[in-house]
Structures are given as C-alpha cells and as structure tokens.
Coordinates of N, CA and C in Angstrom, one line a residue:
M1 N 13.0 31.9 -30.8 CA 11.7 31.3 -30.7 C 11.6 30.6 -29.3
N2 N 10.5 30.7 -28.7 CA 10.3 30.1 -27.4 C 10.5 28.6 -27.5
D3 N 11.3 28.1 -26.5 CA 11.6 26.6 -26.5 C 10.4 25.7 -26.4
T4 N 9.4 26.2 -25.6 CA 8.2 25.4 -25.4 C 7.4 25.3 -26.8
V5 N 7.3 26.5 -27.5 CA 6.6 26.5 -28.7 C 7.3 25.6 -29.8
S6 N 8.6 25.7 -29.8 CA 9.4 24.9 -30.8 C 9.2 23.4 -30.5
K7 N 8.9 23.0 -29.3 CA 8.8 21.5 -29.0 C 7.3 21.0 -29.1
Q8 N 6.4 21.9 -29.4 CA 5.0 21.5 -29.5 C 4.8 20.5 -30.6
R9 N 4.0 19.5 -30.4 CA 3.8 18.6 -31.5 C 2.5 19.0 -32.3
T10 N 2.8 19.5 -33.5 CA 1.7 20.0 -34.3 C 1.3 19.2 -35.5
Y11 N 2.2 18.2 -35.8 CA 1.9 17.4 -37.0 C 1.4 16.0 -36.6
C12 N 0.4 15.6 -37.3 CA -0.2 14.3 -37.1 C 0.1 13.4 -38.2
V13 N 0.5 12.2 -38.0 CA 0.8 11.2 -39.0 C -0.1 10.0 -38.6
S14 N -0.9 9.5 -39.5 CA -1.7 8.4 -39.2 C -1.1 7.1 -39.9
V15 N -1.5 6.0 -39.3 CA -1.0 4.7 -39.9 C -2.1 3.7 -39.7
R16 N -2.2 2.8 -40.6 CA -3.2 1.7 -40.5 C -2.6 0.4 -40.1
F17 N -3.3 -0.4 -39.3 CA -2.8 -1.7 -38.9 C -3.8 -2.8 -39.2
S18 N -3.4 -4.0 -39.5 CA -4.3 -5.1 -39.6 C -4.8 -5.4 -38.1
A19 N -5.8 -6.2 -38.0 CA -6.3 -6.6 -36.7 C -5.1 -7.3 -35.9
Q20 N -4.4 -8.2 -36.5 CA -3.3 -8.9 -35.9 C -2.2 -7.9 -35.4
E21 N -1.8 -6.9 -36.3 CA -0.8 -5.9 -36.0 C -1.3 -5.1 -34.8
K22 N -2.5 -4.7 -34.8 CA -3.1 -3.9 -33.7 C -3.0 -4.7 -32.4
E23 N -3.3 -5.9 -32.4 CA -3.2 -6.8 -31.2 C -1.8 -6.8 -30.7
E24 N -0.8 -7.0 -31.6 CA 0.6 -7.0 -31.2 C 1.0 -5.6 -30.6
L25 N 0.6 -4.6 -31.2 CA 0.9 -3.2 -30.7 C 0.3 -3.1 -29.3
D26 N -0.9 -3.4 -29.1 CA -1.5 -3.3 -27.8 C -0.8 -4.1 -26.8
A27 N -0.4 -5.3 -27.1 CA 0.3 -6.2 -26.2 C 1.7 -5.6 -25.8
A28 N 2.3 -5.0 -26.8 CA 3.7 -4.4 -26.6 C 3.6 -3.1 -25.8
R29 N 2.6 -2.3 -26.0 CA 2.6 -1.0 -25.4 C 2.1 -1.0 -24.0
G30 N 1.3 -2.0 -23.6 CA 0.8 -2.0 -22.2 C -0.2 -0.9 -22.0
R31 N 0.1 -0.1 -21.0 CA -0.8 1.0 -20.6 C -0.4 2.4 -21.3
T32 N 0.7 2.3 -22.0 CA 1.2 3.5 -22.7 C 0.3 3.8 -23.9
A33 N 0.1 5.1 -24.1 CA -0.7 5.5 -25.3 C -0.1 5.0 -26.6
A34 N -0.8 4.6 -27.5 CA -0.3 4.1 -28.8 C 0.6 5.1 -29.5
G35 N 0.1 6.3 -29.6 CA 0.9 7.4 -30.3 C 2.2 7.6 -29.6
R36 N 2.2 7.7 -28.3 CA 3.5 7.9 -27.5 C 4.4 6.7 -27.7
F37 N 3.9 5.5 -27.6 CA 4.7 4.3 -27.8 C 5.3 4.3 -29.2
L38 N 4.6 4.6 -30.2 CA 5.1 4.5 -31.6 C 6.2 5.7 -31.8
R39 N 5.9 6.9 -31.3 CA 6.8 8.0 -31.4 C 8.1 7.7 -30.7
E40 N 8.1 7.1 -29.5 CA 9.3 6.8 -28.8 C 10.1 5.7 -29.4
A41 N 9.3 4.7 -30.0 CA 10.0 3.6 -30.7 C 10.7 4.1 -31.9
F42 N 10.0 5.0 -32.7 CA 10.7 5.6 -33.9 C 11.9 6.4 -33.5
L43 N 11.8 7.2 -32.5 CA 12.9 8.1 -32.0 C 13.9 7.3 -31.2
Q44 N 13.7 6.0 -31.1 CA 14.6 5.2 -30.4 C 14.9 5.6 -28.9
R45 N 13.8 6.0 -28.3 CA 13.8 6.3 -26.9 C 13.4 5.1 -26.1
K46 N 14.0 5.0 -24.9 CA 13.6 3.8 -24.1 C 12.2 4.0 -23.5
T47 N 11.3 3.0 -23.8 CA 10.0 3.0 -23.3 C 9.9 2.0 -22.2
I48 N 9.5 2.4 -21.1 CA 9.4 1.5 -19.9 C 7.9 1.0 -19.8
I49 N 7.7 -0.3 -19.9 CA 6.4 -0.8 -19.8 C 6.4 -1.5 -18.4
V50 N 5.5 -1.1 -17.5 CA 5.5 -1.6 -16.2 C 4.3 -2.7 -16.1
P51 N 4.7 -3.9 -15.8 CA 3.6 -5.0 -15.7 C 2.7 -4.6 -14.6
E52 N 1.4 -5.0 -14.7 CA 0.4 -4.7 -13.7 C 0.8 -5.3 -12.3
C53 N 1.4 -6.5 -12.4 CA 1.8 -7.2 -11.1 C 2.8 -6.3 -10.4
N54 N 3.7 -5.7 -11.1 CA 4.7 -4.8 -10.5 C 4.1 -3.6 -9.9
R55 N 3.1 -3.0 -10.5 CA 2.3 -1.9 -10.0 C 1.7 -2.3 -8.7
Q56 N 1.1 -3.5 -8.6 CA 0.4 -3.9 -7.4 C 1.4 -4.2 -6.3
A57 N 2.6 -4.8 -6.7 CA 3.6 -5.0 -5.6 C 4.2 -3.7 -5.1
W58 N 4.3 -2.7 -6.0 CA 4.8 -1.4 -5.6 C 3.9 -0.8 -4.5
S59 N 2.6 -0.9 -4.8 CA 1.6 -0.4 -3.8 C 1.6 -1.1 -2.5
E60 N 1.6 -2.4 -2.6 CA 1.6 -3.3 -1.4 C 2.9 -3.0 -0.6
L61 N 4.0 -2.8 -1.2 CA 5.2 -2.6 -0.5 C 5.2 -1.2 0.3
S62 N 4.3 -0.3 -0.1 CA 4.3 1.0 0.6 C 3.9 0.8 2.0
R63 N 3.1 -0.2 2.3 CA 2.7 -0.5 3.7 C 3.9 -0.9 4.5
S64 N 4.7 -1.8 3.9 CA 6.0 -2.2 4.5 C 6.9 -1.1 4.8
A65 N 7.0 -0.2 3.8 CA 7.9 0.9 3.9 C 7.4 1.8 5.1
S66 N 6.1 2.0 5.2 CA 5.5 2.8 6.2 C 5.8 2.2 7.6
N67 N 5.6 0.9 7.7 CA 5.8 0.2 8.9 C 7.3 0.3 9.3
L68 N 8.2 0.2 8.4 CA 9.6 0.3 8.7 C 9.9 1.7 9.2
N69 N 9.3 2.7 8.6 CA 9.5 4.1 9.1 C 9.1 4.2 10.5
Q70 N 7.9 3.6 10.8 CA 7.4 3.7 12.2 C 8.3 3.0 13.2
I71 N 8.8 1.8 12.8 CA 9.8 1.1 13.6 C 11.0 1.9 13.9
A72 N 11.6 2.5 12.8 CA 12.8 3.3 12.9 C 12.5 4.5 13.8
H73 N 11.4 5.1 13.7 CA 11.1 6.2 14.6 C 11.0 5.8 16.0
H74 N 10.3 4.7 16.3 CA 10.2 4.2 17.7 C 11.6 3.9 18.2
L75 N 12.4 3.2 17.4 CA 13.8 2.8 17.9 C 14.6 4.1 18.1
N76 N 14.4 5.0 17.3 CA 15.2 6.3 17.4 C 14.8 7.0 18.8
L77 N 13.5 7.0 19.1 CA 13.1 7.6 20.4 C 13.6 6.8 21.6
S78 N 13.8 5.5 21.4 CA 14.2 4.6 22.5 C 15.7 4.6 22.8
G79 N 16.4 5.4 21.9 CA 17.9 5.5 22.1 C 18.7 4.3 21.6
M80 N 18.3 3.7 20.5 CA 19.0 2.6 19.9 C 20.4 3.1 19.5
A81 N 21.3 2.1 19.6 CA 22.7 2.4 19.2 C 22.8 2.9 17.7
A82 N 23.8 3.7 17.4 CA 23.9 4.3 16.1 C 24.1 3.2 15.0
H83 N 24.9 2.2 15.3 CA 25.2 1.2 14.3 C 23.9 0.4 14.0
E84 N 23.0 0.2 15.0 CA 21.8 -0.5 14.8 C 20.8 0.4 13.9
L85 N 20.8 1.7 14.2 CA 20.0 2.6 13.4 C 20.5 2.6 11.9
S86 N 21.8 2.5 11.7 CA 22.3 2.5 10.4 C 21.9 1.3 9.6
L87 N 21.7 0.1 10.3 CA 21.2 -1.1 9.7 C 19.7 -0.8 9.2
I88 N 18.9 -0.2 10.1 CA 17.5 0.2 9.7 C 17.5 1.1 8.5
A89 N 18.4 2.0 8.5 CA 18.5 3.0 7.3 C 18.9 2.2 6.1
D90 N 19.8 1.2 6.2 CA 20.2 0.4 5.0 C 19.0 -0.4 4.5
I91 N 18.2 -0.9 5.4 CA 17.0 -1.7 5.0 C 16.0 -0.8 4.3
R92 N 15.8 0.4 4.8 CA 14.9 1.4 4.2 C 15.4 1.7 2.8
A93 N 16.7 2.0 2.7 CA 17.2 2.3 1.3 C 17.0 1.2 0.3
E94 N 17.3 0.0 0.8 CA 17.2 -1.2 -0.1 C 15.7 -1.4 -0.5
L95 N 14.8 -1.2 0.4 CA 13.4 -1.3 0.1 C 13.0 -0.2 -0.9
S96 N 13.5 1.0 -0.7 CA 13.2 2.1 -1.7 C 13.7 1.8 -3.1
R97 N 14.9 1.2 -3.2 CA 15.5 0.8 -4.5 C 14.7 -0.3 -5.1
F98 N 14.3 -1.2 -4.3 CA 13.5 -2.3 -4.8 C 12.1 -1.8 -5.4
R99 N 11.4 -1.0 -4.6 CA 10.2 -0.4 -5.0 C 10.3 0.3 -6.3
A100 N 11.4 1.1 -6.4 CA 11.6 1.9 -7.6 C 11.9 1.0 -8.8
S101 N 12.6 -0.1 -8.6 CA 12.9 -1.0 -9.7 C 11.7 -1.7 -10.3
L102 N 10.7 -1.8 -9.4 CA 9.4 -2.5 -9.9 C 8.7 -1.7 -11.0
V103 N 8.9 -0.3 -10.9 CA 8.2 0.5 -11.9 C 9.2 1.1 -12.9
G104 N 10.4 0.6 -12.9 CA 11.4 1.1 -13.9 C 12.0 2.5 -13.5
A105 N 11.8 2.9 -12.3 CA 12.4 4.2 -11.9 C 13.8 4.0 -11.4
R106 N 14.5 5.1 -11.4 CA 15.9 5.2 -10.8 C 15.9 6.2 -9.8
L107 N 16.5 5.9 -8.6 CA 16.5 6.9 -7.6 C 17.7 7.8 -7.8
T108 N 17.6 9.0 -7.3 CA 18.6 10.0 -7.5 C 19.9 9.5 -6.9
G109 N 21.0 9.6 -7.7 CA 22.3 9.2 -7.3 C 22.7 7.8 -7.7
E110 N 21.7 7.0 -8.3 CA 22.1 5.7 -8.8 C 22.8 5.8 -10.1
R111 N 23.8 4.9 -10.3 CA 24.6 4.9 -11.5 C 24.1 3.7 -12.4
D112 N 24.5 3.8 -13.7 CA 24.2 2.7 -14.6 C 25.0 1.5 -14.1
G113 N 24.4 0.3 -14.1 CA 25.1 -0.9 -13.7 C 25.1 -1.0 -12.2
D114 N 24.5 -0.2 -11.4 CA 24.5 -0.3 -10.0 C 23.5 -1.4 -9.6
D115 N 24.1 -2.5 -9.0 CA 23.3 -3.6 -8.7 C 23.2 -3.9 -7.2
R116 N 23.3 -2.8 -6.5 CA 23.2 -3.0 -5.0 C 21.9 -3.7 -4.6

C-alpha cells in the first residue's frame, strides 16, 4: 500500500467541552489548531507553542542578523584578519541559535542538551 495513502487521516472523532474546558484548551494550544493539538497530546508528541512575543522578537532580530551580515561582508572586503572574521562568524552563529530558540526550532547539527 502507498505510504502516503496509509497515513491519510480519514477518521473523525468529535468531543464536547464545557465553556471552561474550551477556554483552557484555547489557552493551552495557542495558535495551533485544536484538532492537531489534541491529536499530538494523545499520541504524546511534543507540541511546541510559540508565544507571540517570541514571534515578534524573532522577526525583529532578522534586521540585526541582516546588519551583521552586511558588516561581515564589508569587513571581508576590507581584508580583516582571519581571527577577527571568525569572531564575527561566531556572533552570527550565536544569533542564529538564539533566533531559532525563540520559535522552538533546532538548527541542523545541534545535539540534545546543547546549551551553547
């Protein structure tokens, strides 16, 4: 059987909540669809809820990342010493890790427990 066909979700299960339960569900799920949130909770999959302030910070930090890239490019053209360029590269990498952590993402190559 085709793997895609076997993974299609064809069954619907409905559930009823009181007004208070629905409010609690909405608060817990954030922007995640209720069905997805409940399915992942039942299947014990990790659901990442990204607070709105983190989304805003991630967007705002994109300007800083862009500026840093422009500075690095300029310094590269001006013949900056290799060890100084490596410091810029380290700062860029740290900024990338920080931005990714704001939205619960992991960058390629990161390990569990990596707290750099």
